[in-house]
Short mmCIF file of C-alpha atoms in Angstrom, two decimals:
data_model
loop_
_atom_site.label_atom_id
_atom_site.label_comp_id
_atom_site.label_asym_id
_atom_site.label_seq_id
_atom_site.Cartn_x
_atom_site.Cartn_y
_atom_site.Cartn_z
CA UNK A 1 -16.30 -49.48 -125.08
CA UNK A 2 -14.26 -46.25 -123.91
CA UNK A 3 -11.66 -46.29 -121.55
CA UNK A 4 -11.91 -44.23 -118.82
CA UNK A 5 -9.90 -41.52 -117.07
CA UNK A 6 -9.97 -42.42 -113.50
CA UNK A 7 -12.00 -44.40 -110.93
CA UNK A 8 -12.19 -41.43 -109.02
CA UNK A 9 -13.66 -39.54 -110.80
CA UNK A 10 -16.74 -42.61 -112.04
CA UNK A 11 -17.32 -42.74 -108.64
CA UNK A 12 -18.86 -39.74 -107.86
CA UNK A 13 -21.19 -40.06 -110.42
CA UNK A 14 -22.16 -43.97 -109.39
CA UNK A 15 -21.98 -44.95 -105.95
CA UNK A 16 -25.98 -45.27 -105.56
CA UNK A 17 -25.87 -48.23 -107.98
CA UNK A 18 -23.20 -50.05 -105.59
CA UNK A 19 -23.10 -51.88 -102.26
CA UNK A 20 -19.68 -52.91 -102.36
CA UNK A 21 -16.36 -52.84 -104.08
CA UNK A 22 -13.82 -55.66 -104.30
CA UNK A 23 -10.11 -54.81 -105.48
CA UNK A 24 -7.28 -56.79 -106.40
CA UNK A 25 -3.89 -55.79 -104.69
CA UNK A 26 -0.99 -56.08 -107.01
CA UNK A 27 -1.46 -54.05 -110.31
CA UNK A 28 -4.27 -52.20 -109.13
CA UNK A 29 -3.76 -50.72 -105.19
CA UNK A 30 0.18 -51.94 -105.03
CA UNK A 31 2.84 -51.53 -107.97
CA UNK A 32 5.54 -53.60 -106.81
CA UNK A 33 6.42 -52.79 -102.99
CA UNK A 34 4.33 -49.21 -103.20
CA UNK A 35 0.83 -47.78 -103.11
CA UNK A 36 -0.74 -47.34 -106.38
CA UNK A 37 -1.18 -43.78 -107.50
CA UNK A 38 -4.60 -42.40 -105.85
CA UNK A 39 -5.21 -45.34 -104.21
CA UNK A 40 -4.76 -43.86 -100.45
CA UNK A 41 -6.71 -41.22 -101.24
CA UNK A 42 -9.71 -43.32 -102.85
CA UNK A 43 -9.35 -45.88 -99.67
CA UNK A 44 -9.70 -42.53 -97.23
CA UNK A 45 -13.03 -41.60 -99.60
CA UNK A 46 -14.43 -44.94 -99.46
CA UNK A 47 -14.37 -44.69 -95.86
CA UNK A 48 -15.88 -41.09 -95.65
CA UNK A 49 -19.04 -42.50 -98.21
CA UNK A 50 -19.10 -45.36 -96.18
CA UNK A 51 -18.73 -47.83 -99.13
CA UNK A 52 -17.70 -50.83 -98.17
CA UNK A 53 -14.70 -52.36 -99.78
CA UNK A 54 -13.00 -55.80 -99.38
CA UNK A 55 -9.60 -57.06 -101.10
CA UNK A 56 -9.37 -60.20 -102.64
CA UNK A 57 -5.37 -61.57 -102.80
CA UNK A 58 -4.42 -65.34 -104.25
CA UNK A 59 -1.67 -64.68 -101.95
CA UNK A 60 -1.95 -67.83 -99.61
CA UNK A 61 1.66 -67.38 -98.17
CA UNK A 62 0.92 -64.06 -95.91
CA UNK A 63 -1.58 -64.94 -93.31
CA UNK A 64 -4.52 -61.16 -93.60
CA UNK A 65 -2.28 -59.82 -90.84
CA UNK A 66 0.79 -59.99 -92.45
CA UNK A 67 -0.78 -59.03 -95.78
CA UNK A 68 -2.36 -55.99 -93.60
CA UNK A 69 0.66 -55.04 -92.07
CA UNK A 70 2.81 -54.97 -96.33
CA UNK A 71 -0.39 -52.70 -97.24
CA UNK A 72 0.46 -50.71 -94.13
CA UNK A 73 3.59 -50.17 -94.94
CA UNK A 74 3.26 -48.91 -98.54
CA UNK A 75 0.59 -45.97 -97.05
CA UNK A 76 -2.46 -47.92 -97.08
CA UNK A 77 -4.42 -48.22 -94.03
CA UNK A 78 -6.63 -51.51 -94.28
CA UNK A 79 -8.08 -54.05 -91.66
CA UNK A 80 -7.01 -57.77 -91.41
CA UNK A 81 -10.55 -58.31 -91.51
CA UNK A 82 -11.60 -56.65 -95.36
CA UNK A 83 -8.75 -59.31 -97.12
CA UNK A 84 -10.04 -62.06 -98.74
CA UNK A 85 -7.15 -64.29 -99.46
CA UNK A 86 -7.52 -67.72 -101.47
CA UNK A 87 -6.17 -69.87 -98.31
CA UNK A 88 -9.74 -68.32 -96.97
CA UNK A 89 -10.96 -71.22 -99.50
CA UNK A 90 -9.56 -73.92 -97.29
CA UNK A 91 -12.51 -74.21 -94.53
CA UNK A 92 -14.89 -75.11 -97.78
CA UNK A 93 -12.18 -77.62 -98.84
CA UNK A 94 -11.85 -79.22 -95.97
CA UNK A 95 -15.15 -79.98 -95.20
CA UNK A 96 -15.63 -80.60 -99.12
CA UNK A 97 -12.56 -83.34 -99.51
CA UNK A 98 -12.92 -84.31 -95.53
CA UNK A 99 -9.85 -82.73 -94.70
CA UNK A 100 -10.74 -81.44 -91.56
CA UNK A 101 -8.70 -83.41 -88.60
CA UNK A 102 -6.71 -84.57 -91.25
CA UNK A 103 -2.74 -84.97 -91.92
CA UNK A 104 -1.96 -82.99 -95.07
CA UNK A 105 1.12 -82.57 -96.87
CA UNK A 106 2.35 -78.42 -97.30
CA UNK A 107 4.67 -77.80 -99.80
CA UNK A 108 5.92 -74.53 -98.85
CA UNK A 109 3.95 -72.52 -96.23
CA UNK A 110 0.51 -70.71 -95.85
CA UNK A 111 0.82 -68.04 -93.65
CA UNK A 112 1.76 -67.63 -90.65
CA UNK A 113 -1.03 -68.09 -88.57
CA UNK A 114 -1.67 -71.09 -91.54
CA UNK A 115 -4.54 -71.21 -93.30
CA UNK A 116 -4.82 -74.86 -93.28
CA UNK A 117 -4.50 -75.41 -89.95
CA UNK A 118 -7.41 -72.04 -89.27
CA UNK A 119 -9.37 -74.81 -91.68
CA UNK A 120 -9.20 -77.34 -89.06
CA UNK A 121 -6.66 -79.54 -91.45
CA UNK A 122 -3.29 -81.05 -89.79
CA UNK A 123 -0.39 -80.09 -91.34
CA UNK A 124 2.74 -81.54 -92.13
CA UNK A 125 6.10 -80.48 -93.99
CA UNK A 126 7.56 -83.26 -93.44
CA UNK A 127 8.31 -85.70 -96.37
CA UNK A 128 8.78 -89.06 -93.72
CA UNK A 129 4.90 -88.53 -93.13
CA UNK A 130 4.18 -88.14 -96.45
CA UNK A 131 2.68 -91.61 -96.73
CA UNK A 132 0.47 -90.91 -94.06
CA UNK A 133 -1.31 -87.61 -95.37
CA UNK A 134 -4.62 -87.72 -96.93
CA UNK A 135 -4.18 -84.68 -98.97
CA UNK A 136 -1.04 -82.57 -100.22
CA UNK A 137 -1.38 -78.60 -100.21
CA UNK A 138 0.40 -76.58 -102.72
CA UNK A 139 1.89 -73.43 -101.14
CA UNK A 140 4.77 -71.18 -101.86
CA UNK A 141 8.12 -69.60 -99.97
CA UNK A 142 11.16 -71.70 -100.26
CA UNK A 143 11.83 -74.89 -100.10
CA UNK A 144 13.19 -78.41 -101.48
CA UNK A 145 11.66 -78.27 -105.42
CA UNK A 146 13.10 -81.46 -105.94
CA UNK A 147 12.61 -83.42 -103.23
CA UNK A 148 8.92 -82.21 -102.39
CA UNK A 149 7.85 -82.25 -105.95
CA UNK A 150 9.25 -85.76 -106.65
CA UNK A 151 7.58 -86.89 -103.31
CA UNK A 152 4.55 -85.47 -104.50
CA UNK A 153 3.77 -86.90 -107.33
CA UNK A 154 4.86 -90.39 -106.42
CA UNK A 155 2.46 -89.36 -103.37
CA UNK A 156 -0.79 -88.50 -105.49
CA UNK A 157 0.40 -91.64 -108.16
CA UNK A 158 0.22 -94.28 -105.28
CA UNK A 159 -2.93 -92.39 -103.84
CA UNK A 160 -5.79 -91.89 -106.26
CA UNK A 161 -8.07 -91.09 -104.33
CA UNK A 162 -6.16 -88.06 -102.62
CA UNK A 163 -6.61 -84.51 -103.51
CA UNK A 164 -4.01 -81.82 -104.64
CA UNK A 165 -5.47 -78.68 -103.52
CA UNK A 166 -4.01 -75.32 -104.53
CA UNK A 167 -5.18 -72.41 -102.92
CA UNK A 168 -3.21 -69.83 -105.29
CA UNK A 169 -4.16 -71.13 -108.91
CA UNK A 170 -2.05 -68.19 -110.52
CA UNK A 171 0.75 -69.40 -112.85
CA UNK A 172 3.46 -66.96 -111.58
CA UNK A 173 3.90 -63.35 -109.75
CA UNK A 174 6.26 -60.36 -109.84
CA UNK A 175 8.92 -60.54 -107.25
CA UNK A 176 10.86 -57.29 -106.26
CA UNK A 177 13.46 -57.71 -108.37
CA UNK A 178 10.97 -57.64 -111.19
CA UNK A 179 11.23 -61.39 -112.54
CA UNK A 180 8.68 -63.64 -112.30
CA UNK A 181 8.21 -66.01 -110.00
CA UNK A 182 6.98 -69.16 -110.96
CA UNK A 183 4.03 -69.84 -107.98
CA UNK A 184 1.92 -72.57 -106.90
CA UNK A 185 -0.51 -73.01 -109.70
CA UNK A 186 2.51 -73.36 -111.85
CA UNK A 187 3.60 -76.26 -109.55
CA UNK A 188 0.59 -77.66 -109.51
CA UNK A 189 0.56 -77.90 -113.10
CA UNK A 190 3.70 -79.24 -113.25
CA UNK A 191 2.44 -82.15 -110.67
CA UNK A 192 -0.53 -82.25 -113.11
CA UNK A 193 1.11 -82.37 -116.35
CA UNK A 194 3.61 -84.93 -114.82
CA UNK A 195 1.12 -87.07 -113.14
CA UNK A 196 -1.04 -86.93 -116.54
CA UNK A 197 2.04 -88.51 -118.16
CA UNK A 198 2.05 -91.61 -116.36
CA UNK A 199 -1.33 -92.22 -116.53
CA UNK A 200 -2.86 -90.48 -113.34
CA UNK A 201 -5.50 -88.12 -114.12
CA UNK A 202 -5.43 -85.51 -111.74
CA UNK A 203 -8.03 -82.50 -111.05
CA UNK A 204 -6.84 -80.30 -108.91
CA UNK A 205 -9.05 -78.37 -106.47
CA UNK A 206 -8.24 -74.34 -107.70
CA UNK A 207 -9.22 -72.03 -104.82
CA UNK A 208 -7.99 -68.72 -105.86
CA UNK A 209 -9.34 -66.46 -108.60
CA UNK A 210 -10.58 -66.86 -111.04
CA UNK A 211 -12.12 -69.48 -109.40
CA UNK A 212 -15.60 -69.67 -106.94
CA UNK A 213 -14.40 -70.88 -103.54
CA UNK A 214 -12.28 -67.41 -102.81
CA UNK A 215 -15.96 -65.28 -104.27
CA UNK A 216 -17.72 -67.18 -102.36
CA UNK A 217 -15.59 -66.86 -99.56
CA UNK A 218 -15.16 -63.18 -99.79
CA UNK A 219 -19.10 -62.31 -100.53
CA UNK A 220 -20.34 -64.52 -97.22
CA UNK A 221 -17.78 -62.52 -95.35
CA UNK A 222 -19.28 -59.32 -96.85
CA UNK A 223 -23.14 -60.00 -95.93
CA UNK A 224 -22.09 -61.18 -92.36
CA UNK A 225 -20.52 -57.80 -91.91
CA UNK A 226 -23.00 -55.92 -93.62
CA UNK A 227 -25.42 -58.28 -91.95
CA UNK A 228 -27.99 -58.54 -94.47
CA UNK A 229 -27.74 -59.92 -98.29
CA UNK A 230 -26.06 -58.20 -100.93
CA UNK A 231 -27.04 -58.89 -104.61
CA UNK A 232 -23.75 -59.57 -106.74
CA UNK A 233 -24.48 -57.27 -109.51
CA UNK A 234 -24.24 -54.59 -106.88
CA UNK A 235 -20.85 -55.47 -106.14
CA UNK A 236 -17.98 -54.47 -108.76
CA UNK A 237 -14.44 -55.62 -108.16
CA UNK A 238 -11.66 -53.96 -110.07
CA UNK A 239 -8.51 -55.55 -111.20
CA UNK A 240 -6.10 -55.61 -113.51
CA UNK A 241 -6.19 -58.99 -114.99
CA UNK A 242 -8.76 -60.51 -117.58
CA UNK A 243 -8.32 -64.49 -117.13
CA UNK A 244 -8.15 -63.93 -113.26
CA UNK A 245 -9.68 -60.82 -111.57
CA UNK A 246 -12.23 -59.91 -114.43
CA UNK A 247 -13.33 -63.76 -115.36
CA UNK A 248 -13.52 -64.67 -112.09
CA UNK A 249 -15.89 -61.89 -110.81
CA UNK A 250 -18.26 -62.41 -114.27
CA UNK A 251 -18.03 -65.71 -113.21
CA UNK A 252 -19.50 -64.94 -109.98
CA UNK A 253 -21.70 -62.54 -111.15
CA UNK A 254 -19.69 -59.27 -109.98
CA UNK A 255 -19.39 -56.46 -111.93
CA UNK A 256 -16.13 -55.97 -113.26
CA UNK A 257 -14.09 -53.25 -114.04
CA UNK A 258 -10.49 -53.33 -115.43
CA UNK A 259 -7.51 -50.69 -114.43
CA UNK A 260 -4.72 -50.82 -117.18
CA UNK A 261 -2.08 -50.28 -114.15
CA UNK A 262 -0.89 -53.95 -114.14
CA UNK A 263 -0.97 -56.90 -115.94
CA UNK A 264 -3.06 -55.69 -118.93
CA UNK A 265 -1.68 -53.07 -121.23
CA UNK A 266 -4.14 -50.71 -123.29
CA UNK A 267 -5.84 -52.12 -126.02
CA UNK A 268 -5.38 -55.68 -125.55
CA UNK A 269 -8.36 -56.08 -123.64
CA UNK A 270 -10.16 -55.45 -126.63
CA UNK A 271 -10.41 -59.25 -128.33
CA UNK A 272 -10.23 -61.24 -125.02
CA UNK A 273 -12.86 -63.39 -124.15
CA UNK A 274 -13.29 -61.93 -120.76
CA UNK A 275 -14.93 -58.57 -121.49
CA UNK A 276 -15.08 -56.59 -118.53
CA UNK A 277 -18.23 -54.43 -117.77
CA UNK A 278 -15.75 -50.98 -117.36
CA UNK A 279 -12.19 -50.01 -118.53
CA UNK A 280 -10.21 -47.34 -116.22
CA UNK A 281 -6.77 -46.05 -117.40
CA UNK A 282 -6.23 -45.32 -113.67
CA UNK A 283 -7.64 -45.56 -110.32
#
């Protein structure tokens, strides 16, 4: 397979064979705290061929305003209502695990509105009330490691039958300062690994890509707004990871383009596991 130059420029040549797009945010339409090259210009075209687009974030800790307005401020016009973030995956997990009217445990915040609490869940920071949640929500932001952790897993030990749901399954992020950030599916792991230790098998419930509940999310967003179905492999989504953005929309049954802006350099693509269907040096 040959990379290709731009986006751009692959558009012009396929937009009958698409109904949709789906992008990632960070490595593909934000480097750090500014717009990707091109990508304000191929937001402004999308809107002129009347493409629709929608932008799927496992950022749980900005509620789609907030993330909105940090798009808005790096140059890129884009309405609340085309993000697709993994908290989104919350109203499925609450009426999966019964968590709706429930107490839950937060580490760390969701948003702000939260996403639990837009899911119908109760939520609690809390650690006194810990022993009466029924669930315990990984999110991110500061706060006590220690204490919430360690609460935690003695929490989910003494309760096997309660769920750890993390809405952001990614390992780490970038911060500003360019370090990485260790983020709530790193947590969770830890809470996992720990857990697994002492003899509590734990299976988290992942809701962020690679995994369904944020696709599934995202597409029943896309037909109501489009009001009518929209077959998958009509849909590509362009990233710039292979175990998140490209698995998880092959997993789905998206189409699935890569853009070597981000996370995956040129050429290493080549022997992963996750092939995607197109490679773009650039948008």
């Amino acid at each position: 397979m040959s990379v290709l130059a731009s986006f751009h420029d692959w558009l012009g040549h396929h937009r009958p064979g698409l109904d949709a797009l789906v992008f990632d945010v960070d490595g593909v339409l934000m480097l750090g705290s500014r717009a990707g090259a091109g990508a304000a210009a191929l937001l402004d075209r999308l809107r002129k061929l009347e493409l629709p687009y929608r932008i799927l974030t496992n950022d749980a800790n900005h509620s789609v305003e907030e993330k909105a307005a940090l798009l808005a401020r790096a140059g890129l016009v884009v309405e609340a209502g085309a993000i697709t973030s993994s908290g989104h995956g919350l109203v499925e997990a609450a009426e999966r695990a019964g968590l709706a009217g429930e107490l839950c445990f937060v580490l760390g915040r969701l948003g702000e509105p939260s996403y639990a609490e837009l899911a119908g869940i109760r939520v609690t920071s809390r650690l006194a009330e810990l022993p009466d949640c029924r669930a315990a929500l990984v999110g991110e932001d500061a706060y006590d490691w220690e204490a919430n952790i360690n609460g935690v897993v003695n929490f989910l030990i003494s309760r096997p039958e309660a769920p750890l749901v993390v809405p952001n399954s990614d390992l780490y992020y970038p911060g500003e300062d360019r370090r990485v950030h260790v983020a709530a599916g790193g947590v969770a792991r830890l809470i996992v690994s720990v857990c697994a230790a002492y003899g509590r098998r734990l299976e988290p419930l992942y809701l962020g890509k690679p995994h369904e509940p944020i696709f599934h999310h995202n597409h029943g967003r896309l037909e109501a707004a489009l009001g009518r179905p929209v077959e998958r492999r009509r849909v590509l989504m362009l990233g710039d990871s292979l175990a998140s953005d490209v698995a998880g929309a092959r997993g789905f049954g998206y189409r699935s383009a890569l853009v070597l802006t981000g996370a995956t350099s040129d050429g290493s693509w080549r022997g992963s596991e996750h092939r995607p269907d197109l490679v773009f040096r650039a948008l």
